[in-house]
GROMACS .gro file of N, CA and C in nm:
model
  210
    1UNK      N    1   5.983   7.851  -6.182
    1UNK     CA    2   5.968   7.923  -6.058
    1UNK      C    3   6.106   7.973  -6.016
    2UNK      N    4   6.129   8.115  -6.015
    2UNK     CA    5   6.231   8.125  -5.930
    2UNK      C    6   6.233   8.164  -5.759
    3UNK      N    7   6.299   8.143  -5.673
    3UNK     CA    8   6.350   8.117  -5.514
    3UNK      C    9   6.418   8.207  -5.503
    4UNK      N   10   6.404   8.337  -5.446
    4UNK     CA   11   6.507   8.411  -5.348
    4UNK      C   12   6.495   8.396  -5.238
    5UNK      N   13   6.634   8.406  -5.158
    5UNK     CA   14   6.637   8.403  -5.010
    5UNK      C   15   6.737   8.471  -4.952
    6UNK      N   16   6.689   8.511  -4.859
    6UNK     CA   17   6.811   8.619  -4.783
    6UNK      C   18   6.942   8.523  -4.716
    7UNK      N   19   7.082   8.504  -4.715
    7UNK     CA   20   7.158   8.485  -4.655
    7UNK      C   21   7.205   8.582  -4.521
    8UNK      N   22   7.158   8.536  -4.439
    8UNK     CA   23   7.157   8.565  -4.303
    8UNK      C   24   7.346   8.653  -4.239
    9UNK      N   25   7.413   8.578  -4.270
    9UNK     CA   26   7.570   8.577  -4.234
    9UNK      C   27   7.636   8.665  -4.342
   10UNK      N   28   7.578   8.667  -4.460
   10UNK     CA   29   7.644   8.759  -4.574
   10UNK      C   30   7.611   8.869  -4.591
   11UNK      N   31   7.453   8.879  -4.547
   11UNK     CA   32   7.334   9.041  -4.612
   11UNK      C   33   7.352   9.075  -4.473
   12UNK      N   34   7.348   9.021  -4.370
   12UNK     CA   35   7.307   9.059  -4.215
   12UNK      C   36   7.134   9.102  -4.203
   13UNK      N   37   7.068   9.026  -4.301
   13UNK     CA   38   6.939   9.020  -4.308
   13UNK      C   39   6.837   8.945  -4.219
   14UNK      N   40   6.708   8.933  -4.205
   14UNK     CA   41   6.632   8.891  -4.103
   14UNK      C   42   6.651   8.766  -4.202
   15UNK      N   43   6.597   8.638  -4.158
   15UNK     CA   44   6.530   8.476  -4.305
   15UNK      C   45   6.435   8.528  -4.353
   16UNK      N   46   6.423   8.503  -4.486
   16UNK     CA   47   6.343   8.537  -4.561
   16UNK      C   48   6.354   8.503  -4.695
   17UNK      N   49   6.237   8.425  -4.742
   17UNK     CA   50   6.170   8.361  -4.910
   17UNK      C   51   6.047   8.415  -4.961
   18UNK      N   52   6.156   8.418  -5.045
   18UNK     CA   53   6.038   8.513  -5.148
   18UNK      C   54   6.017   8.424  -5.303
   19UNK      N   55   5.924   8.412  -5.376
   19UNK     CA   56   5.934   8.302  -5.512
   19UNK      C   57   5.809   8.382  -5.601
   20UNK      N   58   5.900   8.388  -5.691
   20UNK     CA   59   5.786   8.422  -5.880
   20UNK      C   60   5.769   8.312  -5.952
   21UNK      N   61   5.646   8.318  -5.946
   21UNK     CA   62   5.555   8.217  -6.063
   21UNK      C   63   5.534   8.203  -6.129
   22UNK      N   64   5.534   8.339  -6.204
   22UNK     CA   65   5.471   8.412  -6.278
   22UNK      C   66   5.535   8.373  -6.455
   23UNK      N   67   5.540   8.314  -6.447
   23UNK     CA   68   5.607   8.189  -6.553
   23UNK      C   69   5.570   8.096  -6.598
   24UNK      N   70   5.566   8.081  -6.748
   24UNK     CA   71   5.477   7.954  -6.793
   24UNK      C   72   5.621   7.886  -6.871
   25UNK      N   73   5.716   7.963  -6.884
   25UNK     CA   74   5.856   7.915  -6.973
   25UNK      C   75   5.941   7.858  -6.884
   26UNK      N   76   6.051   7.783  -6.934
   26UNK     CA   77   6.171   7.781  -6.818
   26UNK      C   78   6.238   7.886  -6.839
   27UNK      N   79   6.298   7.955  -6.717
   27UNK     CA   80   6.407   8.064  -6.693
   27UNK      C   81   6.553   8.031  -6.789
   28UNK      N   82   6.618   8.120  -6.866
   28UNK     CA   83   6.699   8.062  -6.936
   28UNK      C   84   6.834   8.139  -6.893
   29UNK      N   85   6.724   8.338  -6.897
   29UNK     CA   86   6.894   8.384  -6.785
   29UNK      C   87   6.812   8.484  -6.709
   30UNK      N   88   6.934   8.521  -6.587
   30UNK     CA   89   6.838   8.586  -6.502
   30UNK      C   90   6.984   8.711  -6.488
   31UNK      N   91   6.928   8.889  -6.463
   31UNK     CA   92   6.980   8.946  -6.447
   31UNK      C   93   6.970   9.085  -6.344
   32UNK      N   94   7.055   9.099  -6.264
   32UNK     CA   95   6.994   9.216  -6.176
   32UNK      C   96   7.064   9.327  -6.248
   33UNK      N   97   6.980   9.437  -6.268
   33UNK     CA   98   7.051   9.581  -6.296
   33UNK      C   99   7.008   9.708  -6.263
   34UNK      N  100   7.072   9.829  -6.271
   34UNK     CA  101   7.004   9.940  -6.171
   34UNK      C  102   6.961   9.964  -6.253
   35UNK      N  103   6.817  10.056  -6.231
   35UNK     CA  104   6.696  10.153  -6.343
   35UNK      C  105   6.738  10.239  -6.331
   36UNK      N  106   6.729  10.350  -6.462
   36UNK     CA  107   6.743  10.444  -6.467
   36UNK      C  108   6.700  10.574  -6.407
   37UNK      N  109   6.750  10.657  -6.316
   37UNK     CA  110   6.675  10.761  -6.221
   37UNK      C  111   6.579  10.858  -6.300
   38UNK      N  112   6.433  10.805  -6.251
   38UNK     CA  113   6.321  10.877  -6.271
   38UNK      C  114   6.201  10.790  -6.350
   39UNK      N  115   6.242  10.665  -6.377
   39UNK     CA  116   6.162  10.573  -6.465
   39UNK      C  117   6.106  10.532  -6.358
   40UNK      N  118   6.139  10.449  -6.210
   40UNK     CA  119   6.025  10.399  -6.134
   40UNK      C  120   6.058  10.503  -6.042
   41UNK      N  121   5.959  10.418  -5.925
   41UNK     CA  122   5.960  10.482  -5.805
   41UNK      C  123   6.041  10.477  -5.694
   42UNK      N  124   6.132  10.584  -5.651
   42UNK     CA  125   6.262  10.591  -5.552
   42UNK      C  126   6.272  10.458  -5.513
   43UNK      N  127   6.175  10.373  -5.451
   43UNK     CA  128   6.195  10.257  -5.336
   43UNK      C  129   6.229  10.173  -5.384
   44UNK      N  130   6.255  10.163  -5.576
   44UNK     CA  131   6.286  10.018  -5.663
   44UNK      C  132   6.430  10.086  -5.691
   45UNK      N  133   6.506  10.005  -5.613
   45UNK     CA  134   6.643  10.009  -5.594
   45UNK      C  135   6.740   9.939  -5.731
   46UNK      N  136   6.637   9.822  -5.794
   46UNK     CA  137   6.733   9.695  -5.847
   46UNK      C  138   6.630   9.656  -5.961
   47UNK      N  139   6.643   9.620  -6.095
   47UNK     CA  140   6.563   9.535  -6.151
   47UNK      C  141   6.634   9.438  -6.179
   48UNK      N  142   6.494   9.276  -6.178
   48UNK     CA  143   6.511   9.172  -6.180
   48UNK      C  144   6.483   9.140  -6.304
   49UNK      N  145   6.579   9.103  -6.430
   49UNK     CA  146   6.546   9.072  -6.517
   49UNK      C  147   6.531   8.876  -6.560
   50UNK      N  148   6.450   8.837  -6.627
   50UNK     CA  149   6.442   8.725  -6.626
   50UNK      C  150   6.366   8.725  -6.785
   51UNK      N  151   6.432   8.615  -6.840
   51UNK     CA  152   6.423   8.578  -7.014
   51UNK      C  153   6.413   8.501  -7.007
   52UNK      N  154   6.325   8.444  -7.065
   52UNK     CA  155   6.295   8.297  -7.112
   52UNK      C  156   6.265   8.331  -7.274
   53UNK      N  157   6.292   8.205  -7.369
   53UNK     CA  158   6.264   8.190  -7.519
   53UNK      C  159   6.187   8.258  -7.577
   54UNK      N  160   6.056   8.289  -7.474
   54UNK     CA  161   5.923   8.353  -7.532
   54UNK      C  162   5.881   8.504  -7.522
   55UNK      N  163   5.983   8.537  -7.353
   55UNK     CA  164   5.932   8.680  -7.325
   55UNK      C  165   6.072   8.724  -7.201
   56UNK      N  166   6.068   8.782  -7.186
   56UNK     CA  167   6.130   8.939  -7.117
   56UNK      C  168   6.070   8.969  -6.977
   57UNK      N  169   6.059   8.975  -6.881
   57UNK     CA  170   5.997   9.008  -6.789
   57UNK      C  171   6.098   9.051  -6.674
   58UNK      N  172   6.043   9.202  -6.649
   58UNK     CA  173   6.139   9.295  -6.534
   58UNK      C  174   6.037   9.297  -6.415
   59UNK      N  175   6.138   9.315  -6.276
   59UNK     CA  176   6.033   9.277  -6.189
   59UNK      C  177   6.160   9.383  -6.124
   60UNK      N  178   6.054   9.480  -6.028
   60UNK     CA  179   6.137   9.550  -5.906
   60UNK      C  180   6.157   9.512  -5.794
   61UNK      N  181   6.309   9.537  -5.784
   61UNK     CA  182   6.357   9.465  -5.632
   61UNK      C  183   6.348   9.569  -5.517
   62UNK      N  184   6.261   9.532  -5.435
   62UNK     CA  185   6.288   9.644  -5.355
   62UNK      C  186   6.380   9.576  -5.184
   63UNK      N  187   6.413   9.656  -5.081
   63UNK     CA  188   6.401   9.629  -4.944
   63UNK      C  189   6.355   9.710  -4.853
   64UNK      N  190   6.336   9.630  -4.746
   64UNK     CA  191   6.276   9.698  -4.643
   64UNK      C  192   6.320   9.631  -4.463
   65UNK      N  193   6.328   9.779  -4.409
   65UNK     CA  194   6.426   9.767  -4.293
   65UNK      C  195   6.318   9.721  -4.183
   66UNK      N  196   6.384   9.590  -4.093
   66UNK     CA  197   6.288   9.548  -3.972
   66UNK      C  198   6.298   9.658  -3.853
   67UNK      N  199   6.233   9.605  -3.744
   67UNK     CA  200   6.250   9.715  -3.615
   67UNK      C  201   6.439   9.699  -3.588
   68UNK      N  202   6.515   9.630  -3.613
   68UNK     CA  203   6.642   9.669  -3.557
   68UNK      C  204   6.710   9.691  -3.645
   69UNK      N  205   6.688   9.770  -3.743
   69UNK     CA  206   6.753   9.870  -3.873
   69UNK      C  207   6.787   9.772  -3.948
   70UNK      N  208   6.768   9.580  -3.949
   70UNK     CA  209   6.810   9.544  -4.070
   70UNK      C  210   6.738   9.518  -4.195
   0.00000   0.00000   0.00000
């Protein structure tokens, strides 16, 4: 399972956890990198890459702004 969470004092973000399951392996490395312009859709800013022994799996990072622009 991996755990993201917003750091409040560093991002100037609202709290917030977010967790993928989506995993039957253990995580062995995990990598963020930008996609290439025109492969997804404008709002996927970041891909989340994550490898384990068996498989490959990219996941899009997106954000999204609360009512006081953060």
């Amino acid at each position: 399972m991996l755990i993201l969470w917003c750091l409040v004092e560093v991002f100037a973000c609202r709290p917030d956890v977010a967790y993928f399951d989506g995993l039957g392996e253990t995580i062995i490395s995990v990598g963020l990198v930008k996609p290439k312009p025109g492969v997804f859709h404008n709002f996927v800013k970041h891909l989340l890459v994550l490898t384990t022994t068996l498989e490959i799996v990219i996941l899009g990072v997106t954000f999204s702004a609360t009512k006081d622009g953060m």
